[in-house]
mmCIF file of C-alpha atoms (C1' of nucleotides) in Angstrom:
data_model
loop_
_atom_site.group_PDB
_atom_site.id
_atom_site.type_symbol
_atom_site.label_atom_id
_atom_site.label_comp_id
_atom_site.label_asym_id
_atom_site.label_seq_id
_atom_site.Cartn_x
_atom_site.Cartn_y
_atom_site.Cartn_z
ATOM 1 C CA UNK A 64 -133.482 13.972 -4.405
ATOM 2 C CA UNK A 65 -132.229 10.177 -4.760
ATOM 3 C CA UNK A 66 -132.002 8.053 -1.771
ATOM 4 C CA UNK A 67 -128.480 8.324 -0.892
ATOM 5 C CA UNK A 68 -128.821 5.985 1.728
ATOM 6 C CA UNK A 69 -125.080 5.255 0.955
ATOM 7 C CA UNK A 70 -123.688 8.282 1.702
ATOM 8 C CA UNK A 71 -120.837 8.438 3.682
ATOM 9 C CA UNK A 72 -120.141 12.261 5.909
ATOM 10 C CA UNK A 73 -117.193 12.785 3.999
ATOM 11 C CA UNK A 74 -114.098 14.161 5.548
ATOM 12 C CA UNK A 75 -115.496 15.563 8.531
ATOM 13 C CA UNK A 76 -116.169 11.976 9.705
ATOM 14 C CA UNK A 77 -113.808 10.021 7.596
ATOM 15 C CA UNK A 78 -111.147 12.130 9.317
ATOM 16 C CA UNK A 79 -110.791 10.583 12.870
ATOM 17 C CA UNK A 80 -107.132 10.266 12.837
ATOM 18 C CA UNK A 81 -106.015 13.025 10.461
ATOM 19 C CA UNK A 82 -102.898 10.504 9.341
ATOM 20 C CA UNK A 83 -100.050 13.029 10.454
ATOM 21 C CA UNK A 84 -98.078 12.983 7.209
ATOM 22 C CA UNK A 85 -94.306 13.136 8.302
ATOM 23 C CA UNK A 86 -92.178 15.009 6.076
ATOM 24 C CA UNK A 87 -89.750 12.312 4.782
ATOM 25 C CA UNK A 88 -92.591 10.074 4.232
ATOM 26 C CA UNK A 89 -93.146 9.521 0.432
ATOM 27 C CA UNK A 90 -94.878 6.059 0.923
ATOM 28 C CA UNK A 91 -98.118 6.671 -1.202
ATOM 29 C CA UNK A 92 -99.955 3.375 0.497
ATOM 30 C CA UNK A 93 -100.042 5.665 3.505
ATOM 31 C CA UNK A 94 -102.159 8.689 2.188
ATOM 32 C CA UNK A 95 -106.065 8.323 2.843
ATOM 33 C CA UNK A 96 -108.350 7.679 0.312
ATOM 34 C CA UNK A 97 -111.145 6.087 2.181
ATOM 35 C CA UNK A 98 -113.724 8.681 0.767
ATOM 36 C CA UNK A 99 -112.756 8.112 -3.081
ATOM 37 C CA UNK A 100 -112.351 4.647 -2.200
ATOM 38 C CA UNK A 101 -115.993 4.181 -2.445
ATOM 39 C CA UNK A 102 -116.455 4.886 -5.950
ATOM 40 C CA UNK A 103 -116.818 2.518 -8.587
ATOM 41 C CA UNK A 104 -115.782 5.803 -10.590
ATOM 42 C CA UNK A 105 -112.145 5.866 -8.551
ATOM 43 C CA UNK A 106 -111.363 1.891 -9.439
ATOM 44 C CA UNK A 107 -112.470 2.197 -12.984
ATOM 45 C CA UNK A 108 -110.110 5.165 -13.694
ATOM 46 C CA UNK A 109 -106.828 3.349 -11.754
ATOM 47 C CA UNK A 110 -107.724 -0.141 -13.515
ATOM 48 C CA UNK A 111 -108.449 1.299 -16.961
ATOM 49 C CA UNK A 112 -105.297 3.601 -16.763
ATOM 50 C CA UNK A 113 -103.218 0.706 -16.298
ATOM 51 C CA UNK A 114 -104.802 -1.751 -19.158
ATOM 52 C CA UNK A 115 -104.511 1.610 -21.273
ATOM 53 C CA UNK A 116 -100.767 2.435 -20.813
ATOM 54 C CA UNK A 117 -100.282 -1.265 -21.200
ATOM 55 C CA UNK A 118 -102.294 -1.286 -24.487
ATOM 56 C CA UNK A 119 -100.358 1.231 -25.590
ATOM 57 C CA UNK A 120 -97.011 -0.339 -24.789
ATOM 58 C CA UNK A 121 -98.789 -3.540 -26.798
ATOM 59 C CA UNK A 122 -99.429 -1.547 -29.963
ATOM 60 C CA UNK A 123 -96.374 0.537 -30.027
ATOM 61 C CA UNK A 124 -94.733 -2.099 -32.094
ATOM 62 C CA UNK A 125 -97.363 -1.217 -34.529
ATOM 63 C CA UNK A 126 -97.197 1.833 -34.585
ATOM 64 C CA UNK A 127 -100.612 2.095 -33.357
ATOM 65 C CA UNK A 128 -102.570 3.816 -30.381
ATOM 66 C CA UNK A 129 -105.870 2.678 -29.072
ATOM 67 C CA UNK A 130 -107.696 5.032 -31.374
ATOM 68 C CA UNK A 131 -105.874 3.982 -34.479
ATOM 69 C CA UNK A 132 -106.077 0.338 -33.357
ATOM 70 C CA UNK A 133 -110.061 0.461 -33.042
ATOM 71 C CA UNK A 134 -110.685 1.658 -36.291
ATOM 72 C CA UNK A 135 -108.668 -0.576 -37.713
ATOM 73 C CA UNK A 136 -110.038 -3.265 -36.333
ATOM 74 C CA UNK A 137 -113.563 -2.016 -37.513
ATOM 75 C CA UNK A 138 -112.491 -1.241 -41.102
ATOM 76 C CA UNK A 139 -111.468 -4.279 -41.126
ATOM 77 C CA UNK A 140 -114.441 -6.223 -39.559
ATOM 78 C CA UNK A 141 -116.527 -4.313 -41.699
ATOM 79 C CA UNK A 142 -115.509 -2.837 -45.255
ATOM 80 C CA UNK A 143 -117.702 -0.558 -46.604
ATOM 81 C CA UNK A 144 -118.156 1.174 -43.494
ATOM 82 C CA UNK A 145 -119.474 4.956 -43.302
ATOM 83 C CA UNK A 146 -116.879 7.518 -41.733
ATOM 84 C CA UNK A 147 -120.462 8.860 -39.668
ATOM 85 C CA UNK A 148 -120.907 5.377 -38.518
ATOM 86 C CA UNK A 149 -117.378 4.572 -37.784
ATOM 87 C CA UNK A 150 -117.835 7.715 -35.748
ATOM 88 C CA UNK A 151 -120.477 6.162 -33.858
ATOM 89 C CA UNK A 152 -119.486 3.181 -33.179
ATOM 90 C CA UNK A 153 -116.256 4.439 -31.557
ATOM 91 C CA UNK A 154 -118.037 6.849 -29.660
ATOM 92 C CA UNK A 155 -116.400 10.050 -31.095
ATOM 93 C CA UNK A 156 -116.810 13.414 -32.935
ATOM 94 C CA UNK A 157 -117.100 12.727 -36.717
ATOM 95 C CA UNK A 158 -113.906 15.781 -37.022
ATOM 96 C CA UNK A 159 -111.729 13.587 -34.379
ATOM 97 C CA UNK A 160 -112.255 10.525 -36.260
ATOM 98 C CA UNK A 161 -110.986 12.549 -39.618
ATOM 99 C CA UNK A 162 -107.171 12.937 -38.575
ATOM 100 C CA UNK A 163 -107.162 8.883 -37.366
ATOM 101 C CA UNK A 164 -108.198 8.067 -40.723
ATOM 102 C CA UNK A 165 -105.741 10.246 -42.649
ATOM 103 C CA UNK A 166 -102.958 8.544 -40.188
ATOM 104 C CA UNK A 167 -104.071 5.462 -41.464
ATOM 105 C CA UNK A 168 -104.588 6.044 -44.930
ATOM 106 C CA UNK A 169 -101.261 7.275 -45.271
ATOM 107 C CA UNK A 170 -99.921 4.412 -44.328
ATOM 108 C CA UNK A 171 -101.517 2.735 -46.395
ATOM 109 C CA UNK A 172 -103.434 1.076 -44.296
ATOM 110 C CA UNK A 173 -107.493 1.409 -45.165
ATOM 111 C CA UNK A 174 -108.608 3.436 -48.380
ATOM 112 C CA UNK A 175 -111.175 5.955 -48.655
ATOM 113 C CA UNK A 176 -113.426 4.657 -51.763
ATOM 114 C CA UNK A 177 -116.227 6.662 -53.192
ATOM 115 C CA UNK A 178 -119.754 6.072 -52.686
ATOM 116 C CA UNK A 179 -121.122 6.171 -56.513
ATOM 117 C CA UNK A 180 -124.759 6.539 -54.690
ATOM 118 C CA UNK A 181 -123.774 8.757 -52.133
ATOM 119 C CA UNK A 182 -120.793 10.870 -53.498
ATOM 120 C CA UNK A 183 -120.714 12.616 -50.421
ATOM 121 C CA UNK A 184 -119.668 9.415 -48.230
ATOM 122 C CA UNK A 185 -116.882 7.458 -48.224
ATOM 123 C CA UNK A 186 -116.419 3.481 -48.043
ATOM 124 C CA UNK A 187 -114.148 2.468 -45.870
ATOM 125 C CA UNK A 188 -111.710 -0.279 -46.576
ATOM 126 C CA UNK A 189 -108.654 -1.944 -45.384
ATOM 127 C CA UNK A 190 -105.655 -2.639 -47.965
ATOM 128 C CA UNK A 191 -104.192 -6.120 -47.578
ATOM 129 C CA UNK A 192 -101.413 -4.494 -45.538
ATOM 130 C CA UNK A 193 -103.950 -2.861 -42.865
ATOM 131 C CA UNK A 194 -105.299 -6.260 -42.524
ATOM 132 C CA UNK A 195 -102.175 -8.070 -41.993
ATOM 133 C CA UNK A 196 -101.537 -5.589 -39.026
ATOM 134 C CA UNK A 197 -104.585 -5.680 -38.131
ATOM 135 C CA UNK A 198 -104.323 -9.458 -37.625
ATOM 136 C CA UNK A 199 -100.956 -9.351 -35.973
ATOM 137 C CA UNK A 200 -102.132 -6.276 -33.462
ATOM 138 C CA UNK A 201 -105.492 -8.180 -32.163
ATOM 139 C CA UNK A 202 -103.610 -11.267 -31.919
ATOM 140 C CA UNK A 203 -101.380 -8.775 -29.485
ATOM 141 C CA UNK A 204 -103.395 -7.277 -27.706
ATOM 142 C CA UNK A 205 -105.197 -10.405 -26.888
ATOM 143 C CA UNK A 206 -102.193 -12.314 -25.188
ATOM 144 C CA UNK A 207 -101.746 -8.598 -23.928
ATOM 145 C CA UNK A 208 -105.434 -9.097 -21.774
ATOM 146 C CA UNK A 209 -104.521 -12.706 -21.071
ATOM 147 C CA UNK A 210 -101.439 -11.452 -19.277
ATOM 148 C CA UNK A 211 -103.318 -8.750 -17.584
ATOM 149 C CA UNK A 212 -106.105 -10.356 -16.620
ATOM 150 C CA UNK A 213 -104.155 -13.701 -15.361
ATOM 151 C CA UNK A 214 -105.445 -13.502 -12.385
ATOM 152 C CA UNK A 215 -109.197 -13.203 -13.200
ATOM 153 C CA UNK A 216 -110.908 -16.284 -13.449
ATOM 154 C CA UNK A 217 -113.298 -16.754 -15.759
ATOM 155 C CA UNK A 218 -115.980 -15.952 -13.866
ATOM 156 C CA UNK A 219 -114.893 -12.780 -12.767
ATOM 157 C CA UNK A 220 -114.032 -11.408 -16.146
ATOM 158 C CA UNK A 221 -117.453 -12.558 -16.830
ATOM 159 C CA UNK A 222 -118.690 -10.273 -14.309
ATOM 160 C CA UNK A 223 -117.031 -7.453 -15.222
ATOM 161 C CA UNK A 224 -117.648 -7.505 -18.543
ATOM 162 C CA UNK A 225 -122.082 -7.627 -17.751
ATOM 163 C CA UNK A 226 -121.377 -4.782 -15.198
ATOM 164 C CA UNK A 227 -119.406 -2.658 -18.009
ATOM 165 C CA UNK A 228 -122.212 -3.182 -20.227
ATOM 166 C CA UNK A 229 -125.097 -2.428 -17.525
ATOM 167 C CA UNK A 230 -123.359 0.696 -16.643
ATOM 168 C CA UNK A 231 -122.806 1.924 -20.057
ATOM 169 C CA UNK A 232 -127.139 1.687 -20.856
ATOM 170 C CA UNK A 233 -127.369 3.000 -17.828
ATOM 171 C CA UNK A 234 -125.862 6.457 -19.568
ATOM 172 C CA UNK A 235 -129.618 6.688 -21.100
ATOM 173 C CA UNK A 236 -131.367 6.872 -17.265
ATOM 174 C CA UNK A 237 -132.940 10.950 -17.391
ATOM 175 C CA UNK B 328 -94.944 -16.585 -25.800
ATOM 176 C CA UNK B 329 -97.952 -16.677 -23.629
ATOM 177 C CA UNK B 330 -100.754 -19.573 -24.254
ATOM 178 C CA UNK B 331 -103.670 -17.292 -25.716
ATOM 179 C CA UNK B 332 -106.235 -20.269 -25.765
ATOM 180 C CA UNK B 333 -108.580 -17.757 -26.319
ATOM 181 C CA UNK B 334 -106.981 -16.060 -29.518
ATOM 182 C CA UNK B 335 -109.529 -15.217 -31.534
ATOM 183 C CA UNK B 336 -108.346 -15.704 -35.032
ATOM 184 C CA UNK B 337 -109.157 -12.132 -35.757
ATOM 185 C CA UNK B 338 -111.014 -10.637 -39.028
ATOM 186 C CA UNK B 339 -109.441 -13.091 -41.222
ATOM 187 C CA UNK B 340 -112.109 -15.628 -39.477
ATOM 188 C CA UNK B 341 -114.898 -12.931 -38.003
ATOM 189 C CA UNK B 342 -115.850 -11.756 -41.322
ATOM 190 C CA UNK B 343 -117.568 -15.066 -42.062
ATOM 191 C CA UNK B 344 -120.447 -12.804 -43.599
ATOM 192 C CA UNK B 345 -118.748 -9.351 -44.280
ATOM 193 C CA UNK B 346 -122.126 -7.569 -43.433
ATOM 194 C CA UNK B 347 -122.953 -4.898 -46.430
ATOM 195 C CA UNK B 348 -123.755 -1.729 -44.512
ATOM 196 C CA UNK B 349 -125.999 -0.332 -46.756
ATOM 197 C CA UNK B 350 -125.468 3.403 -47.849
ATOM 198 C CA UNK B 351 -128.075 4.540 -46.114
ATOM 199 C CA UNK B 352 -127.863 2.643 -42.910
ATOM 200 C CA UNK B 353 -127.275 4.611 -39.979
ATOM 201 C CA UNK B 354 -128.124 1.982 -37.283
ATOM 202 C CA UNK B 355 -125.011 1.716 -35.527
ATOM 203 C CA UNK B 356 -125.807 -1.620 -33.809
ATOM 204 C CA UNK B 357 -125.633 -2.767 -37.329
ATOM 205 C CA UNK B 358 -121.577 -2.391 -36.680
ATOM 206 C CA UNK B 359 -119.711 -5.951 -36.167
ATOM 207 C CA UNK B 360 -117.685 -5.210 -33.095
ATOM 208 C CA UNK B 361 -117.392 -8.618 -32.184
ATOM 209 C CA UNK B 362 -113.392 -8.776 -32.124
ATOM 210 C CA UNK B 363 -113.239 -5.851 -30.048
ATOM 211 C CA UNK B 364 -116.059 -7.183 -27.795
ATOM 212 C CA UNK B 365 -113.437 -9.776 -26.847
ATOM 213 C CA UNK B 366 -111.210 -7.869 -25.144
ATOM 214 C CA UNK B 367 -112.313 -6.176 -21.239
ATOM 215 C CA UNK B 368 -110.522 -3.335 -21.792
ATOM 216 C CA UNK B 369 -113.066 -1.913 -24.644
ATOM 217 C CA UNK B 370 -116.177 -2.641 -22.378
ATOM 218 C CA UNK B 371 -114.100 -0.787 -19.808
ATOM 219 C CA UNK B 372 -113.061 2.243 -21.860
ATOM 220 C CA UNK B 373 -116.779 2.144 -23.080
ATOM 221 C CA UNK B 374 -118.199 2.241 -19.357
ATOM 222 C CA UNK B 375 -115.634 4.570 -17.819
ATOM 223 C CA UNK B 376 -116.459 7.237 -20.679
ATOM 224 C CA UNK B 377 -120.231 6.883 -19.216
ATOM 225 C CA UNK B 378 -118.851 7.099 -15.598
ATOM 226 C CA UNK B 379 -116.969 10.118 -16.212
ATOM 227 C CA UNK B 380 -119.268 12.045 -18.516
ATOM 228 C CA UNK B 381 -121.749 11.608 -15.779
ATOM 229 C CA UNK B 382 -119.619 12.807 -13.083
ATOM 230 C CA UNK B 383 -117.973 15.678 -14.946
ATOM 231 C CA UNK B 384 -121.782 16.820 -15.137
ATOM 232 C CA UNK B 385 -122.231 16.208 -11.341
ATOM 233 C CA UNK B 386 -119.136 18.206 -10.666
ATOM 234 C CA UNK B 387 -120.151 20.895 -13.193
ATOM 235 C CA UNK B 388 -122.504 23.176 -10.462
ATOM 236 C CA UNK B 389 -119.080 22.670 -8.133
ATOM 237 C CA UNK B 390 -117.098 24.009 -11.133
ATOM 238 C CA UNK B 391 -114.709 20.787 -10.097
ATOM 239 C CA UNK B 392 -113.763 18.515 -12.836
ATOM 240 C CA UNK B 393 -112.348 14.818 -11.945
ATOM 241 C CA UNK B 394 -108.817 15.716 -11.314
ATOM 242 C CA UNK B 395 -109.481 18.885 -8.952
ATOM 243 C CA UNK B 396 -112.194 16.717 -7.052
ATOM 244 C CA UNK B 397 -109.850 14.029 -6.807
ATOM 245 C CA UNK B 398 -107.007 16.412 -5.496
ATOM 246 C CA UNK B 399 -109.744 18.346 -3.116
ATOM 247 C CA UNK B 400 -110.802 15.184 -1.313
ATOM 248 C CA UNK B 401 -107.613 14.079 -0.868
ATOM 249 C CA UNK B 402 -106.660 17.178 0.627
ATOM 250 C CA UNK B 403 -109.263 17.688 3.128
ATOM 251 C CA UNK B 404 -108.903 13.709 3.940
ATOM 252 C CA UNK B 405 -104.776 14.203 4.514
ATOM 253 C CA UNK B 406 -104.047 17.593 5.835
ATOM 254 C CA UNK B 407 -100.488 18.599 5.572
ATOM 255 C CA UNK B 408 -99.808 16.140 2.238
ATOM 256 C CA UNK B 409 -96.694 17.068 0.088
ATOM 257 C CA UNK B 410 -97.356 17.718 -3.787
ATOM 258 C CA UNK B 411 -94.873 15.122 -4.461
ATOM 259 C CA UNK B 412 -97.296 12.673 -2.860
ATOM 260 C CA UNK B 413 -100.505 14.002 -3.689
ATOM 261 C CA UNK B 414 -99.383 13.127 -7.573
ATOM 262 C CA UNK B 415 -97.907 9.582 -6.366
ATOM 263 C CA UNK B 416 -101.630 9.144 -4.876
ATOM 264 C CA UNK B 417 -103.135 10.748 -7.735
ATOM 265 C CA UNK B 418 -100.623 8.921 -10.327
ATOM 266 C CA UNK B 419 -100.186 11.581 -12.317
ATOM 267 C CA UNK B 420 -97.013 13.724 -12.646
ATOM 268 C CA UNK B 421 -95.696 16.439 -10.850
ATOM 269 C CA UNK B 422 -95.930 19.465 -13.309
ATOM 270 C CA UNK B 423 -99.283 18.283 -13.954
ATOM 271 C CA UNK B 424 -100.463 18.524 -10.510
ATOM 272 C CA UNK B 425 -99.176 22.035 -10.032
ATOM 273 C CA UNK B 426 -102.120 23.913 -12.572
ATOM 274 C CA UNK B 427 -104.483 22.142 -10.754
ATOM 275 C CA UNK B 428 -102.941 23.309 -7.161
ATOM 276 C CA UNK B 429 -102.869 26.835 -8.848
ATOM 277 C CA UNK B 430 -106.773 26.672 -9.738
ATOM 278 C CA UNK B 431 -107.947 24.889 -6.291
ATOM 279 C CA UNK B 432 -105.946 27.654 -4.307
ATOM 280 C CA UNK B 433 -106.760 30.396 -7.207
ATOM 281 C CA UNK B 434 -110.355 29.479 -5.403
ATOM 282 C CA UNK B 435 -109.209 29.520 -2.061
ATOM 283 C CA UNK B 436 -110.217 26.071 -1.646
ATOM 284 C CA UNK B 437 -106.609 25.100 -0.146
ATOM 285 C CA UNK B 438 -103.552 26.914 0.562
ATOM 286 C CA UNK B 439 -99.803 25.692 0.122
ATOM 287 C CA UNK B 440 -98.132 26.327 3.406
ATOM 288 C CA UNK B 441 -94.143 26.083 3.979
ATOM 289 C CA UNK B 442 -92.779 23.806 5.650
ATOM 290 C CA UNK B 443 -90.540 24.382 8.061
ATOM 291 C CA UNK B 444 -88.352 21.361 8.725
ATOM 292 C CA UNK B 445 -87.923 20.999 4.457
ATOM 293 C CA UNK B 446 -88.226 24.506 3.150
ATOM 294 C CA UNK B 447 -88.599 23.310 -0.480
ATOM 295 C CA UNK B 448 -92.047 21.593 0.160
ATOM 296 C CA UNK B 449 -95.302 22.550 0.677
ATOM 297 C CA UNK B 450 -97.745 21.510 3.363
ATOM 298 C CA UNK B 451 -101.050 21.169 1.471
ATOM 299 C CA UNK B 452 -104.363 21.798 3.779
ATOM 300 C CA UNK B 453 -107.832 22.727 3.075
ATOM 301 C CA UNK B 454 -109.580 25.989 3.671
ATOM 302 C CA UNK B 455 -113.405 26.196 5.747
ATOM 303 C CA UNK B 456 -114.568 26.876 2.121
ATOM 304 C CA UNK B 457 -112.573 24.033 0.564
ATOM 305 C CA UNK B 458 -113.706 21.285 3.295
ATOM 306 C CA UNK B 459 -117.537 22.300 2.800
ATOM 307 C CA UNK B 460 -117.292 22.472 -1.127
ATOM 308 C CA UNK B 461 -115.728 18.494 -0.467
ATOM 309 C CA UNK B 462 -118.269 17.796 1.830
ATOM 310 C CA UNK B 463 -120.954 18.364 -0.850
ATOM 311 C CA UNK B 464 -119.256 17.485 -3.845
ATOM 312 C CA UNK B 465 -118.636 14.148 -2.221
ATOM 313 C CA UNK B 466 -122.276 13.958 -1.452
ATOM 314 C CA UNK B 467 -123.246 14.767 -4.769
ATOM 315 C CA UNK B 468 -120.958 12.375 -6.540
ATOM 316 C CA UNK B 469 -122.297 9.500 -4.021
ATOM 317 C CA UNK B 470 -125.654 10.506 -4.971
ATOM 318 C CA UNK B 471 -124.912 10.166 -9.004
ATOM 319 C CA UNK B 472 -123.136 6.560 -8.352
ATOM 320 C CA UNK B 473 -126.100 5.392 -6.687
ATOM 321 C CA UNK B 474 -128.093 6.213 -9.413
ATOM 322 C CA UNK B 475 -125.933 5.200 -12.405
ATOM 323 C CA UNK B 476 -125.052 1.562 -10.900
ATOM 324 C CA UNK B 477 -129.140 1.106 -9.179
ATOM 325 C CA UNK B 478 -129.094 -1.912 -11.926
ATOM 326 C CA UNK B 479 -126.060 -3.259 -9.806
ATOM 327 C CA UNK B 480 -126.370 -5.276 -6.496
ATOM 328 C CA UNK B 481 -123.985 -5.236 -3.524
ATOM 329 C CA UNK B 482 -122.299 -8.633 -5.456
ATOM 330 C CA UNK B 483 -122.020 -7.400 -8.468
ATOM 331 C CA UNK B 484 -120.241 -3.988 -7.326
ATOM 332 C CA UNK B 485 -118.147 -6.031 -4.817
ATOM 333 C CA UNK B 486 -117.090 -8.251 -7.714
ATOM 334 C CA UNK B 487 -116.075 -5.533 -10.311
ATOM 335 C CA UNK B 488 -114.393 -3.771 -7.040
ATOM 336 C CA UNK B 489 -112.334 -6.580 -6.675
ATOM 337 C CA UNK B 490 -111.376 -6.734 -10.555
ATOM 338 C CA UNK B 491 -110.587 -3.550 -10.767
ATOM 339 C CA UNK B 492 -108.107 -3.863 -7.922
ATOM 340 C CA UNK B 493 -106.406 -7.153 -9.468
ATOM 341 C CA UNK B 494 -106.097 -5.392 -12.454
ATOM 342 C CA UNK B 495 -104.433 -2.619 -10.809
ATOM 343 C CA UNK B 496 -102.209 -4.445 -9.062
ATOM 344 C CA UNK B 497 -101.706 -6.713 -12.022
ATOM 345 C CA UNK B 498 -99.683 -3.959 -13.712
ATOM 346 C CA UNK B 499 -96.742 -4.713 -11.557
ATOM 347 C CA UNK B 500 -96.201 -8.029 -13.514
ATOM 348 C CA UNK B 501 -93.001 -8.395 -15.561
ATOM 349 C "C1'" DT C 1431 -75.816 14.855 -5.667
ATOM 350 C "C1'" DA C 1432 -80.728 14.355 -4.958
ATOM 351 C "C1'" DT C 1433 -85.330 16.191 -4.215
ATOM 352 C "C1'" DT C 1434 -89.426 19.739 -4.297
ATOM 353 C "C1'" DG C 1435 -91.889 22.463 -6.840
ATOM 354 C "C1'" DT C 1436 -91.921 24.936 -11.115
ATOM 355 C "C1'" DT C 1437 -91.787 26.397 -16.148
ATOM 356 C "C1'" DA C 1438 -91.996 25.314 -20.802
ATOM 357 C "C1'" DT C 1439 -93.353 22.322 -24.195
ATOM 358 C "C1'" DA C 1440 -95.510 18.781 -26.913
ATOM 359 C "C1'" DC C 1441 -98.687 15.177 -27.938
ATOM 360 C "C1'" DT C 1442 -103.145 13.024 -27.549
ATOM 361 C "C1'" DC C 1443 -108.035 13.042 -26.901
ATOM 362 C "C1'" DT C 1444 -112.179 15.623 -26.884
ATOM 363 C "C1'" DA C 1445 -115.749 19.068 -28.304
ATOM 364 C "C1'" DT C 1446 -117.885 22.759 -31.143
ATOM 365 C "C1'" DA C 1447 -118.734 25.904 -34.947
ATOM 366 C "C1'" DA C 1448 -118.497 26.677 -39.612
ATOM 367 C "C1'" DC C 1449 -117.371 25.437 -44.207
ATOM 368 C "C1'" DT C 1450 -117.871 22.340 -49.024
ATOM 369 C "C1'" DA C 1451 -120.100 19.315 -51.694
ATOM 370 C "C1'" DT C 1452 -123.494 16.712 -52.238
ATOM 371 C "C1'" DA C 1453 -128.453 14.962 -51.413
ATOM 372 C "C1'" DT D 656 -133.025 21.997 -45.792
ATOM 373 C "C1'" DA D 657 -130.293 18.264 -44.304
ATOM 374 C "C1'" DT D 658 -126.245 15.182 -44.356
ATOM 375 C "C1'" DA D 659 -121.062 13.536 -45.071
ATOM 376 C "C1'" DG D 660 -116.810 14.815 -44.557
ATOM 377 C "C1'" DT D 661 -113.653 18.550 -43.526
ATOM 378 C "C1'" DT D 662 -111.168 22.552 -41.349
ATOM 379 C "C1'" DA D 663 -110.023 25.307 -37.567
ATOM 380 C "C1'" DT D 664 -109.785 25.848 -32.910
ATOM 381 C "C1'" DA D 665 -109.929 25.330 -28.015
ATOM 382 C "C1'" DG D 666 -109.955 22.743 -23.727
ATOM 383 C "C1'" DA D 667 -108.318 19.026 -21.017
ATOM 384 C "C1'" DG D 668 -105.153 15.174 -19.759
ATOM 385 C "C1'" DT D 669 -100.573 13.381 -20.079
ATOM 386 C "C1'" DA D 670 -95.461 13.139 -20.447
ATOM 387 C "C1'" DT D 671 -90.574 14.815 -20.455
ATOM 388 C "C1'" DA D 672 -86.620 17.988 -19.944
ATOM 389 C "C1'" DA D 673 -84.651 21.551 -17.472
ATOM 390 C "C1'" DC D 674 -84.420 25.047 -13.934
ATOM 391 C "C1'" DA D 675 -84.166 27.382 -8.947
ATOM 392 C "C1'" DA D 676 -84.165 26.616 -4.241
ATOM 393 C "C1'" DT D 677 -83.140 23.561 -0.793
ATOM 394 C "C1'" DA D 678 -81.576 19.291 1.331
#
DNA sequence: TATTGTTATACTCTATAACTATA
DNA sequence: TATAGTTATAGAGTATAACAATA
């Protein structure tokens, strides 16, 4: 059993003045959500979904989606690149990663070359096209963050970005 | 145009030494992701993936997944909420919300009761049964923060808190 | 007309098992 | 036997259009 010395009652206590929601009221800033309010977890989820639909928006002149965009931007970063470590890097199933790379193949965007000493593997490469978009989308997406994030100062983003990266070795705690 | 001091000049300039992965070379930490470590939004997507992996496994002996937690708690915490605003709170859409209604009351968790002033809405409230499974599912998810962010102090929570919030609110920008 | 909840549908992301061809 | 890439498939999350009942 951890420590918990955080733990809030929950509901029962939270709920002191059960809010009274009237029917006509469709002002969202009025429902409770003290208890989720607590997590880290709850932030994360609102904060990323809006830098993701807005990521989205950004590479939708490119035809691109986060997915497609990350490769892309590791193909390109690093030709010769192993589907299985592409894979890992991104965090995802090696038969997920399959259909991003046929998207992007066929548009003639990377190229699947042979191994000659591994002719089971692939190296991956971009085409002078994928890196041209490649250029144009980080460029993008980075006056995309800027705008986002206008109102982080340095420091802050700073912050964020060692907590991100604390929380994601923390993943290898038993 | 926005300023974008901090442009990085993408691959073209990154790939100073394009890095031959060797064929056999599985070491993923061998992979350049230095453009994408630029940008928050990857640490974040990177992090949240931890946060929810974890919590889908703390929610697992519950049989609650994120969204039905979310929509639980929120519940018990504001007796008598409207679908219509539960989805506004929850930011997801309306059809959406209604399979997970279906599942929570399936399980007798909450019930959907008329209401009588505006009989095409439904009063949501928690069952005895759906107010104790919140109760400990909210302890148990406390319990599984504490431990995945113990390598964060008070400041450094309170700090990414406070990001995530500007960031949220930051999506109202033109 | 507008709104509440609903159905149907489609797209994306994710996860697993099983196959092929190589090693 | 093990690995690289693939296929097939299923579960979840998300988004939109259109409908019935009600306002």
């Amino acid at each position: 059993m951890p420590s918990s010395k955080n733990v809030l009652q929950s509901s029962g206590d939270v709920m002191k003045k059960p809010m009274e929601i009237q029917p006509t009221n469709n002002d969202v800033t009025r429902v409770n959500d003290a208890t989720l309010r607590q997590f880290l977890g709850y932030h994360m989820k609102r904060a990323f979904n809006v830098v993701q639909a807005d990521l989205l928006r950004t590479l939708k002149p490119f035809e691109l989606r986060m997915l497609t965009y990350t490769a892309l931007v590791l193909i390109t970063d690093n030709p010769g690149l192993r589907q299985s470590q592409l894979a890992a890097a991104m965090d995802i199933e090696r038969p997920n990663l399959v259909v991003i790379l046929d998207e992007l193949e066929r548009r003639e965007l990377i190229l699947r070359e042979r191994v000659p000493t591994d002719r089971r593997a692939y190296a991956l490469a971009p085409t002078l096209a994928g890196r041209q978009l490649c250029d144009k989308a980080v460029a993008a997406v980075t006056a995309h963050e800027n705008r986002l994030l206008e109102h982080l100062d340095q420091d802050a983003r700073a912050a964020v970005e060692a907590a991100m990266k604390l929380i994601e070795k923390g993943a290898g705690r038993g």
